[in-house]
Short mmCIF file of C-alpha atoms in Angstrom, two decimals:
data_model
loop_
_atom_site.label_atom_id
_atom_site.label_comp_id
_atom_site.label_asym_id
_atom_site.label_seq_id
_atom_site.Cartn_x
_atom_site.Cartn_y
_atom_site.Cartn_z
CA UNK A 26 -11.45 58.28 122.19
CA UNK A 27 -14.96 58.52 123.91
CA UNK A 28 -16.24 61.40 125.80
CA UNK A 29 -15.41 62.31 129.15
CA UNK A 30 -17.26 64.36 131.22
CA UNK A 31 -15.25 66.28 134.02
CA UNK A 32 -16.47 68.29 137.32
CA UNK A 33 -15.09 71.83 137.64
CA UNK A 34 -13.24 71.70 140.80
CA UNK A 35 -10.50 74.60 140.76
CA UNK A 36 -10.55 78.10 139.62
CA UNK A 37 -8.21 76.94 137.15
CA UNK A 38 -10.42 74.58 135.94
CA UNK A 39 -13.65 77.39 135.91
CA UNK A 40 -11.76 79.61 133.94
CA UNK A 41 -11.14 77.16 131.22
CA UNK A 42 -15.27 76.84 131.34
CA UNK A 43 -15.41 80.14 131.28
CA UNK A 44 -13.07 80.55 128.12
CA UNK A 45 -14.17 77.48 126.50
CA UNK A 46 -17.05 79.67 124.28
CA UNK A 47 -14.16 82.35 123.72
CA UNK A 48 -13.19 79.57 120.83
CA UNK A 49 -16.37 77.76 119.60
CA UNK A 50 -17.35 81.75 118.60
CA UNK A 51 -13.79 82.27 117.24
CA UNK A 52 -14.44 84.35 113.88
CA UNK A 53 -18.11 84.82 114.64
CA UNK A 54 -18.74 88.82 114.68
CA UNK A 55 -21.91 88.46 116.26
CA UNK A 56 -20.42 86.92 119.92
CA UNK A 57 -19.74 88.95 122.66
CA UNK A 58 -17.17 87.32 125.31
CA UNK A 59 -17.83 88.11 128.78
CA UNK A 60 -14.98 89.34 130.67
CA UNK A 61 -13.46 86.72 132.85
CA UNK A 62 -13.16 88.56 136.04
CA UNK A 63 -17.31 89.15 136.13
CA UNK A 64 -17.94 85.55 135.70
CA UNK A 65 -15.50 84.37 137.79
CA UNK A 66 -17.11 86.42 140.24
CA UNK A 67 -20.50 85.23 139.20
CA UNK A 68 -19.79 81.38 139.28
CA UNK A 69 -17.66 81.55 142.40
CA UNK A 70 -19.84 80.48 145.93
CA UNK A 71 -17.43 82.73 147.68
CA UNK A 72 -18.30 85.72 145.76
CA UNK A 73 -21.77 85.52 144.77
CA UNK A 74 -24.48 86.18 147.54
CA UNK A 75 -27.15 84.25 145.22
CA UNK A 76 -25.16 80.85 147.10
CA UNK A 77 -26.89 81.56 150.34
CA UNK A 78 -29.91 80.32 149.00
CA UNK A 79 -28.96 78.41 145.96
CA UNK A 80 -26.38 75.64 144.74
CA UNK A 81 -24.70 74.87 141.42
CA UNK A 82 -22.31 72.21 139.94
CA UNK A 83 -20.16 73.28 136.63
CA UNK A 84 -18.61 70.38 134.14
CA UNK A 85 -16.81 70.24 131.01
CA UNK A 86 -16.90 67.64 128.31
CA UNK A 87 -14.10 66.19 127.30
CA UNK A 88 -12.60 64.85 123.49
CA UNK A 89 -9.21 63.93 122.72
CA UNK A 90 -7.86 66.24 125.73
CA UNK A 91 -10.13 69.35 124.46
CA UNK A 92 -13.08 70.72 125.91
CA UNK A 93 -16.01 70.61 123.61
CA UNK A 94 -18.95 71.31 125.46
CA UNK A 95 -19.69 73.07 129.12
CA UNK A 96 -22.98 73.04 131.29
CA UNK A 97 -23.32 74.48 134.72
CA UNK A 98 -26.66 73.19 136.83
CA UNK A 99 -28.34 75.46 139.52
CA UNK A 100 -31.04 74.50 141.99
CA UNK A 101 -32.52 77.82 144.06
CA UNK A 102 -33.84 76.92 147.12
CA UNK A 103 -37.38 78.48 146.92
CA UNK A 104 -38.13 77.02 142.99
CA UNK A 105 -36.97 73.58 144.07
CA UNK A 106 -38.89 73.78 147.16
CA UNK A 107 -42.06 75.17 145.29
CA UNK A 108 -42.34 73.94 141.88
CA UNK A 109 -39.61 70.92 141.81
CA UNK A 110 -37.64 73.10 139.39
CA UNK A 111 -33.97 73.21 138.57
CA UNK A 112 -31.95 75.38 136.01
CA UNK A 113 -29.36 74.44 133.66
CA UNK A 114 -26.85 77.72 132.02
CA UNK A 115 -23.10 78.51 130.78
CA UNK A 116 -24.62 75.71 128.25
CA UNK A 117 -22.11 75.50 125.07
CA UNK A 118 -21.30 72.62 123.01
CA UNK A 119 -20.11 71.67 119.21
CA UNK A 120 -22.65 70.19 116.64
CA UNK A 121 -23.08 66.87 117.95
CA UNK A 122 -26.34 65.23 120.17
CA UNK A 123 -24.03 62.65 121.56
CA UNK A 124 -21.93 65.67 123.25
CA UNK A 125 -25.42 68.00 124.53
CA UNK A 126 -27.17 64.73 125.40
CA UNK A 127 -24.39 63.74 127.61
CA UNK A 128 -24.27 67.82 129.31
CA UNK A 129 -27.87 67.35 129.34
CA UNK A 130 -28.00 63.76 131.45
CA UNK A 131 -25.49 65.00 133.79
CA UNK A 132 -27.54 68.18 134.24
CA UNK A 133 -30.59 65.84 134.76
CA UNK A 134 -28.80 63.19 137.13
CA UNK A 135 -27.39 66.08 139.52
CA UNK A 136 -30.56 67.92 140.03
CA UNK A 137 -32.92 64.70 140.14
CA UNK A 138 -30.73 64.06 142.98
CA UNK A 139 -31.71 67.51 144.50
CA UNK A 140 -35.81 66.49 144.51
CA UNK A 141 -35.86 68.06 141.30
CA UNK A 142 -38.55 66.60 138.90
CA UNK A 143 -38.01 69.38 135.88
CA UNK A 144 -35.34 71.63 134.57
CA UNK A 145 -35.47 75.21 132.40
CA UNK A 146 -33.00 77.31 130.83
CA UNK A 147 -30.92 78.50 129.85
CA UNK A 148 -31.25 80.82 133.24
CA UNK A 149 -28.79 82.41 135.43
CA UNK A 150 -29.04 82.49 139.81
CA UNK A 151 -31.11 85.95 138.75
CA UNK A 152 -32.98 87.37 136.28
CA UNK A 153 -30.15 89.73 135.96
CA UNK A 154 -28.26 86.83 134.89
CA UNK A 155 -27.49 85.86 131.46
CA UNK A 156 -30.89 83.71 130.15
CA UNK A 157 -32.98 82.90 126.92
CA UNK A 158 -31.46 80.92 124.22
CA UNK A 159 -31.53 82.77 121.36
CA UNK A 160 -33.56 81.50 118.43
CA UNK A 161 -34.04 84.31 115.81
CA UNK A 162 -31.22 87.13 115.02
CA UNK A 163 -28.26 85.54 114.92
CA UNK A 164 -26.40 87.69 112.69
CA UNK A 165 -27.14 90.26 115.11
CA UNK A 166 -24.16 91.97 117.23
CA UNK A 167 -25.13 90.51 120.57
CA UNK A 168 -25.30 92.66 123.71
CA UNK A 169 -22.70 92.61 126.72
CA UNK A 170 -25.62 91.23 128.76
CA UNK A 171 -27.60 88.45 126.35
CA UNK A 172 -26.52 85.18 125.55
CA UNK A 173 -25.52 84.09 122.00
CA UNK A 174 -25.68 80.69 120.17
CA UNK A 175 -25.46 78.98 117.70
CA UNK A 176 -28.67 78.15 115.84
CA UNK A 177 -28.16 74.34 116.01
CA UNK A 178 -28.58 74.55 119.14
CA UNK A 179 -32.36 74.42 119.04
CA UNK A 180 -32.28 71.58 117.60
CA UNK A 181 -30.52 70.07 120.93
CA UNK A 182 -32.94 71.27 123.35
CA UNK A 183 -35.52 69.77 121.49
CA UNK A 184 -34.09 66.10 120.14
CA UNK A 185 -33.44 65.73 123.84
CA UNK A 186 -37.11 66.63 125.04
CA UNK A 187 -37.18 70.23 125.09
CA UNK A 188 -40.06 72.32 124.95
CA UNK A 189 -40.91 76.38 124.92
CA UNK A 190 -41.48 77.47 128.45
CA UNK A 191 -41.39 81.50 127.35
CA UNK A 192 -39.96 83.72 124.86
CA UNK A 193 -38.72 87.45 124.70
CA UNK A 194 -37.93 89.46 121.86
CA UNK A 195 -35.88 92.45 121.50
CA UNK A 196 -36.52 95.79 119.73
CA UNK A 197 -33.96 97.36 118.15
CA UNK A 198 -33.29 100.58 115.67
CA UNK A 199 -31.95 104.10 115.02
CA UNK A 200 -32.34 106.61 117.74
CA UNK A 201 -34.98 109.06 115.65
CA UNK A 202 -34.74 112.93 115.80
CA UNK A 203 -36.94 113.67 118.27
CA UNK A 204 -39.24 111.80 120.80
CA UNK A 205 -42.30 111.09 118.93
CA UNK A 206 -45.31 113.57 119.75
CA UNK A 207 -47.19 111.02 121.17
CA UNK A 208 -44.82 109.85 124.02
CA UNK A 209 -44.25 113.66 124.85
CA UNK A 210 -48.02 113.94 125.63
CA UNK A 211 -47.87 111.07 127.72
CA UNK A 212 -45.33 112.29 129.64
CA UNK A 213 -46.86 115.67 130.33
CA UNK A 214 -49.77 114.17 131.21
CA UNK A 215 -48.47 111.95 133.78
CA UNK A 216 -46.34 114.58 135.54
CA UNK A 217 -49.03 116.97 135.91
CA UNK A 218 -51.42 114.65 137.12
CA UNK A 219 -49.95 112.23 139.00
CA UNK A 220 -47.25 114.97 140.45
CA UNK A 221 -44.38 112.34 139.23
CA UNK A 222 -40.72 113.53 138.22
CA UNK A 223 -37.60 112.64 136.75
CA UNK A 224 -34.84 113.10 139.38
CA UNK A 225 -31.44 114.58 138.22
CA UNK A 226 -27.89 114.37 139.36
CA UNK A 227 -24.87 116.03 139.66
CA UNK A 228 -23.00 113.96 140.47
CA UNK A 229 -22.63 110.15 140.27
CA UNK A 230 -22.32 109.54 144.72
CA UNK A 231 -25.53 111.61 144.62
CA UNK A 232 -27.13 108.60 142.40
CA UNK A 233 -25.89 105.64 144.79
CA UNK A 234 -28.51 107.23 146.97
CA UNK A 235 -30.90 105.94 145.21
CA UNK A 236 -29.93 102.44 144.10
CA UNK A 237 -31.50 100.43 146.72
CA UNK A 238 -34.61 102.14 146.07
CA UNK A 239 -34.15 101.38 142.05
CA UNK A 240 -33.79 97.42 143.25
CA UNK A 241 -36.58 97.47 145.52
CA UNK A 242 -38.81 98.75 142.53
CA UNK A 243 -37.22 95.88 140.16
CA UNK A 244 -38.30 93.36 143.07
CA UNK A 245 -41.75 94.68 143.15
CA UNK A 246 -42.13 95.16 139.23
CA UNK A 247 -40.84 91.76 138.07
CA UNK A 248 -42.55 89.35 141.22
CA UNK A 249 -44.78 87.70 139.05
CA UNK A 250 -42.65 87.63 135.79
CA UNK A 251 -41.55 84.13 134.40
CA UNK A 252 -38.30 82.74 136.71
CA UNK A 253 -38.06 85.93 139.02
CA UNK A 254 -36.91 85.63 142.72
CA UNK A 255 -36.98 88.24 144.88
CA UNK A 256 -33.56 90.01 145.58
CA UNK A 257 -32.26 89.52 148.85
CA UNK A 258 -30.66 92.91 150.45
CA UNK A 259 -26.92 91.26 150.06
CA UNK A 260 -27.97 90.73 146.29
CA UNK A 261 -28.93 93.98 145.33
CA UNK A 262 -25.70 95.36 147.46
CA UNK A 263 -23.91 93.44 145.16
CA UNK A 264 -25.62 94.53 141.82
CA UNK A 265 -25.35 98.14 143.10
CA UNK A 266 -21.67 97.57 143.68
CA UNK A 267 -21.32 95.87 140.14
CA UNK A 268 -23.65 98.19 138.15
CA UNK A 269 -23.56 101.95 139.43
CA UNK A 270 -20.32 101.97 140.34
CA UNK A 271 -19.62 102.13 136.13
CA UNK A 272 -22.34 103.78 135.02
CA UNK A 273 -23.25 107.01 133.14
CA UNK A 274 -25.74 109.16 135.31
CA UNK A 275 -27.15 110.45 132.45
CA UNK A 276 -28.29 107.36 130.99
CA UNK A 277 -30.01 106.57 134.34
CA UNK A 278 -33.43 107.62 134.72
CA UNK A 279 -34.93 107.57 138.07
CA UNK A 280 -38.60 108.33 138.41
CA UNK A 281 -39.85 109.84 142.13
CA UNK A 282 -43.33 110.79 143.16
CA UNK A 283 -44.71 113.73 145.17
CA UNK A 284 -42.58 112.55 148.43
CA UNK A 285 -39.50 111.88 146.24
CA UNK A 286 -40.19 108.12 146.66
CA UNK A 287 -38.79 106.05 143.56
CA UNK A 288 -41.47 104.88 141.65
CA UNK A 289 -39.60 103.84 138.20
CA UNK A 290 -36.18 103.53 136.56
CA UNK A 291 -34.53 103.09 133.29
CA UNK A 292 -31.20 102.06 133.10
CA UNK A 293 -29.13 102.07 130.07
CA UNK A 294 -25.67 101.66 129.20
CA UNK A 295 -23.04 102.36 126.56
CA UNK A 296 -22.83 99.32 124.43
CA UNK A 297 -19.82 97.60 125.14
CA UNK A 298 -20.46 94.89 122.48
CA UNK A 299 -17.32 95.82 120.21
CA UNK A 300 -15.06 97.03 123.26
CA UNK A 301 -15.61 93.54 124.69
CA UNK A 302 -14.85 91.72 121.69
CA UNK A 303 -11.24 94.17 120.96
CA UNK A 304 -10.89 93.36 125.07
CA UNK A 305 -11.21 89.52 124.58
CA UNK A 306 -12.30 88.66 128.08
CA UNK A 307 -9.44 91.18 129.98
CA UNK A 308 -9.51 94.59 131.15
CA UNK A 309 -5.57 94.13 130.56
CA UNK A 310 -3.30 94.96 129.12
CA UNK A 311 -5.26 96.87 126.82
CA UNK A 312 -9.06 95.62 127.27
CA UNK A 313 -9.67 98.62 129.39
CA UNK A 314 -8.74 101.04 126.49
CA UNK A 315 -11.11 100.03 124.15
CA UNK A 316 -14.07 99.88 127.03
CA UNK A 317 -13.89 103.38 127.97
CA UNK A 318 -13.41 104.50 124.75
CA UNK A 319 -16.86 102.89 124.07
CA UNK A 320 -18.36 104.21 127.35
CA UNK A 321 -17.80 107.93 127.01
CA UNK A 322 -17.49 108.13 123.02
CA UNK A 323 -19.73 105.27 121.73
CA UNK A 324 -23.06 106.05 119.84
CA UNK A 325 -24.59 102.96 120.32
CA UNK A 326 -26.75 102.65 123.58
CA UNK A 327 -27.93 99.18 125.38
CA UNK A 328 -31.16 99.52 127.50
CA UNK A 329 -31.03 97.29 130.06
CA UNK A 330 -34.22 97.66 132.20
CA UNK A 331 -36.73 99.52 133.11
CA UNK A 332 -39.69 99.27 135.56
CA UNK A 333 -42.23 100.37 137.36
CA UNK A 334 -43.87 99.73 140.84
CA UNK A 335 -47.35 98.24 139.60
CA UNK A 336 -49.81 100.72 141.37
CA UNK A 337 -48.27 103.01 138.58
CA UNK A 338 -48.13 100.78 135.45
CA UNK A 339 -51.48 101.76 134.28
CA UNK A 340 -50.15 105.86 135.28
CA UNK A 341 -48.07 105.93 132.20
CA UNK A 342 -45.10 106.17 134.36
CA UNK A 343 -43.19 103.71 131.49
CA UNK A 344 -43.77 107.04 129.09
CA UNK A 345 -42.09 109.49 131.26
CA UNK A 346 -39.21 106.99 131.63
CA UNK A 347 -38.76 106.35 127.35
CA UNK A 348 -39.34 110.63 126.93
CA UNK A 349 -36.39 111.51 129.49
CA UNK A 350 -33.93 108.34 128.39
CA UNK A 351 -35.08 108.88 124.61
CA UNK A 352 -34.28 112.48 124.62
CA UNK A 353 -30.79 112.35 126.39
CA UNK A 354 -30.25 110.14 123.39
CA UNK A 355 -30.51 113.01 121.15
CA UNK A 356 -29.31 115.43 123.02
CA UNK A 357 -25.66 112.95 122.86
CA UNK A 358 -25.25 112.05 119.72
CA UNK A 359 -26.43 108.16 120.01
CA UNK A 360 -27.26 106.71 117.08
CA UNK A 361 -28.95 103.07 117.73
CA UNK A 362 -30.58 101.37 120.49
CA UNK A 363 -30.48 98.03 121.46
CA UNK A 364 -33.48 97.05 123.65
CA UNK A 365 -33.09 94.82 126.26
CA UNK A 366 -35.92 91.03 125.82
CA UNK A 367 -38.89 92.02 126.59
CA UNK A 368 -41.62 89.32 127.01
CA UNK A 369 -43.58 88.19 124.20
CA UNK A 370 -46.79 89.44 126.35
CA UNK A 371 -45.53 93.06 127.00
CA UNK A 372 -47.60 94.85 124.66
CA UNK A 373 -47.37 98.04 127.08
CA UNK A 374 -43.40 98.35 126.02
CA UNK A 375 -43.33 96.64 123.24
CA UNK A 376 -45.53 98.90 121.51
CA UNK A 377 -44.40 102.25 123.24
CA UNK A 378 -40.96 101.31 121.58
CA UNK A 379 -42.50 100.54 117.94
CA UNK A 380 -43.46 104.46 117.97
CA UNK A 381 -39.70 104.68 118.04
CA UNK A 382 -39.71 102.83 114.39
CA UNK A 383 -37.72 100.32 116.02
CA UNK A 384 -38.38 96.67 115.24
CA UNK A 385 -37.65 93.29 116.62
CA UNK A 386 -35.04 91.75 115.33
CA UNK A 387 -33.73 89.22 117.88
CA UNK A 388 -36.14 86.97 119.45
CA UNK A 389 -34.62 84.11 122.36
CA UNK A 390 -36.64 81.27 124.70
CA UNK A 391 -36.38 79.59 127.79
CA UNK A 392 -36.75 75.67 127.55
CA UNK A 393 -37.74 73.47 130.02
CA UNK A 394 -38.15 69.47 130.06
CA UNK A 395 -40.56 67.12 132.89
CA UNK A 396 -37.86 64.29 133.68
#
């Protein structure tokens, strides 16, 4: 029977997309399954804000009544109106070029349509989205917010045309001792004399004060970074509402300057890598169990960002941000640190985090192809 390629049309139908990776990993201890309800809400134009000013189409391939491959495509307004540019993501598929050819053409077809005269990915609606194919470190335990693949899937993105666009890489390693000497000095240094501070909370409410401000800083710090858009103010409502609503305050680091203005942030989590896997895509019946067991006992942490407004790049401010996060490490107990990607051109955090010993051992790519 020959392929079929099918539209998503129906919730129903999305949450088979969605699920369809839960079995092409099956047995493979380095995926990490999303849960179901957070990409429903991502992939559904009623619940994500990002549709206001950006459009997708989802499909499924189809052999012998199972799915074997998925692709969504995504067009946002201002890169298709600037550079031409569309996205493809949610990209999974068996080992076979007539099956990611096919995902790939339909892809292609749906945003030519759109003006578009090139597409890159994998990439999400954000940058907060899942993106970057990963190419190096695939026995690694992925994190609850990176992508994992297979590594023939390389070979795909280039057989049908695929080049590099940009790569990250990740740091990784044991959570040493105590902050190295060096990164203590440069944190003293840059509170005395540039009158910055780490702010602390009480309580969690007393954080959600400051969220806007922490995605206001993102906007400014990441502008010019490869496939950032700024975040409207009904996008970062919906982050803040998604993120620090479950988050540990004390793996937060806010950084404020003389008139309390936020400057900087860090913002690591718990890693939920195994919880998610023992959950299986469902906070129920017993997902949920395993999760918070992970979130207040765990000893693995997952930094997820960190940035700084650019006036204070060249402050140090990135220091004072890895000396408070780094030492409430220690002070809890946490054994290893995953880093979130950093880009291949980041020397500044790269090589703060290699006085940490750690070292990179995942590495993933964007790819793009001129139709």
């Amino acid at each position: 029977m020959s392929l079929q390629i099918e539209e998503v049309s129906s919730k129903k139908d999305l949450k088979k997309f969605i699920k369809f990776p839960f079995q092409l990993y099956k047995g493979n201890n380095a995926y990490v399954p999303p849960l179901i309800k957070f990409e429903m809400g991502t992939l559904l134009k009623e619940k994500n804000p990002s549709f206001e000013n950006a459009d997708a189409r989802y499909w499924v391939m189809m052999k012998k009544g199972k799915i074997v491959g998925r692709i969504a495509a995504l067009v946002l307004d201002h890169e298709l109106k600037e550079e031409q540019l569309a996205r493809f993501g949610w990209i999974d598929f068996i080992d076979d070029y007539e099956v990611s050819s096919l995902l790939f053409d339909t892809a292609k077809k749906w945003t030519e349509g759109r003006g578009a005269t090139a597409i890159h990915g994998p990439m999400g609606f954000t940058d907060l989205d899942f993106e970057g194919a990963l190419t190096d470190g695939f026995d690694e335990l992925a994190t609850q917010a990176t992508i994992y693949n297979y590594p023939y899937y390389i070979n795909h993105y280039k057989k049908w045309g695929m080049e590099t666009s940009v790569s990250w890489t990740e740091m990784r390693g044991e959570v040493p001792k105590e902050v190295p000497r060096k990164v203590k000095r440069a944190a003293s240094i840059v509170t005395s004399r540039f009158k910055l501070s780490v702010k602390k909370f009480k309580k969690t409410k007393d954080l959600l004060n400051y969220a806007s401000d922490v995605f206001e800083v993102l906007n400014a710090a990441y502008a010019d970074l490869y496939g950032y858009h700024t975040l409207t103010p009904k996008q970062i409502n919906y982050y803040v509402e998604q993120y620090f609503g479950f988050v540990r305050r004390e793996y937060i680091c806010i950084v404020v300057n003389e008139n309390d203005k936020v400057i900087g942030f860090g913002i690591s989590f718990p890693s939920l890598s195994t919880a998610f896997q023992k959950a299986k895509g469902s906070l129920f019946p017993f997902g949920f169990i395993h999760i918070l067991r992970s979130f207040f006992f765990g000893k693995h942490i997952d930094l997820f960002l960190i940035g700084v407004l650019p006036e204070y790049q060249k402050m140090g401010a990135t220091a004072l941000i890895v000396n408070d996060l780094c030492s409430t490490f220690i002070k809890k107990g946490i054994k290893y640190a995953s880093l979130g990607p950093a880009l291949d051109d980041n020397y500044a955090v790269l090589n703060t985090w290699r006085e940490f010993q750690a070292e990179p051992k995942v590495r993933r790519s964007v790819f793009l192809k001129k139709f």
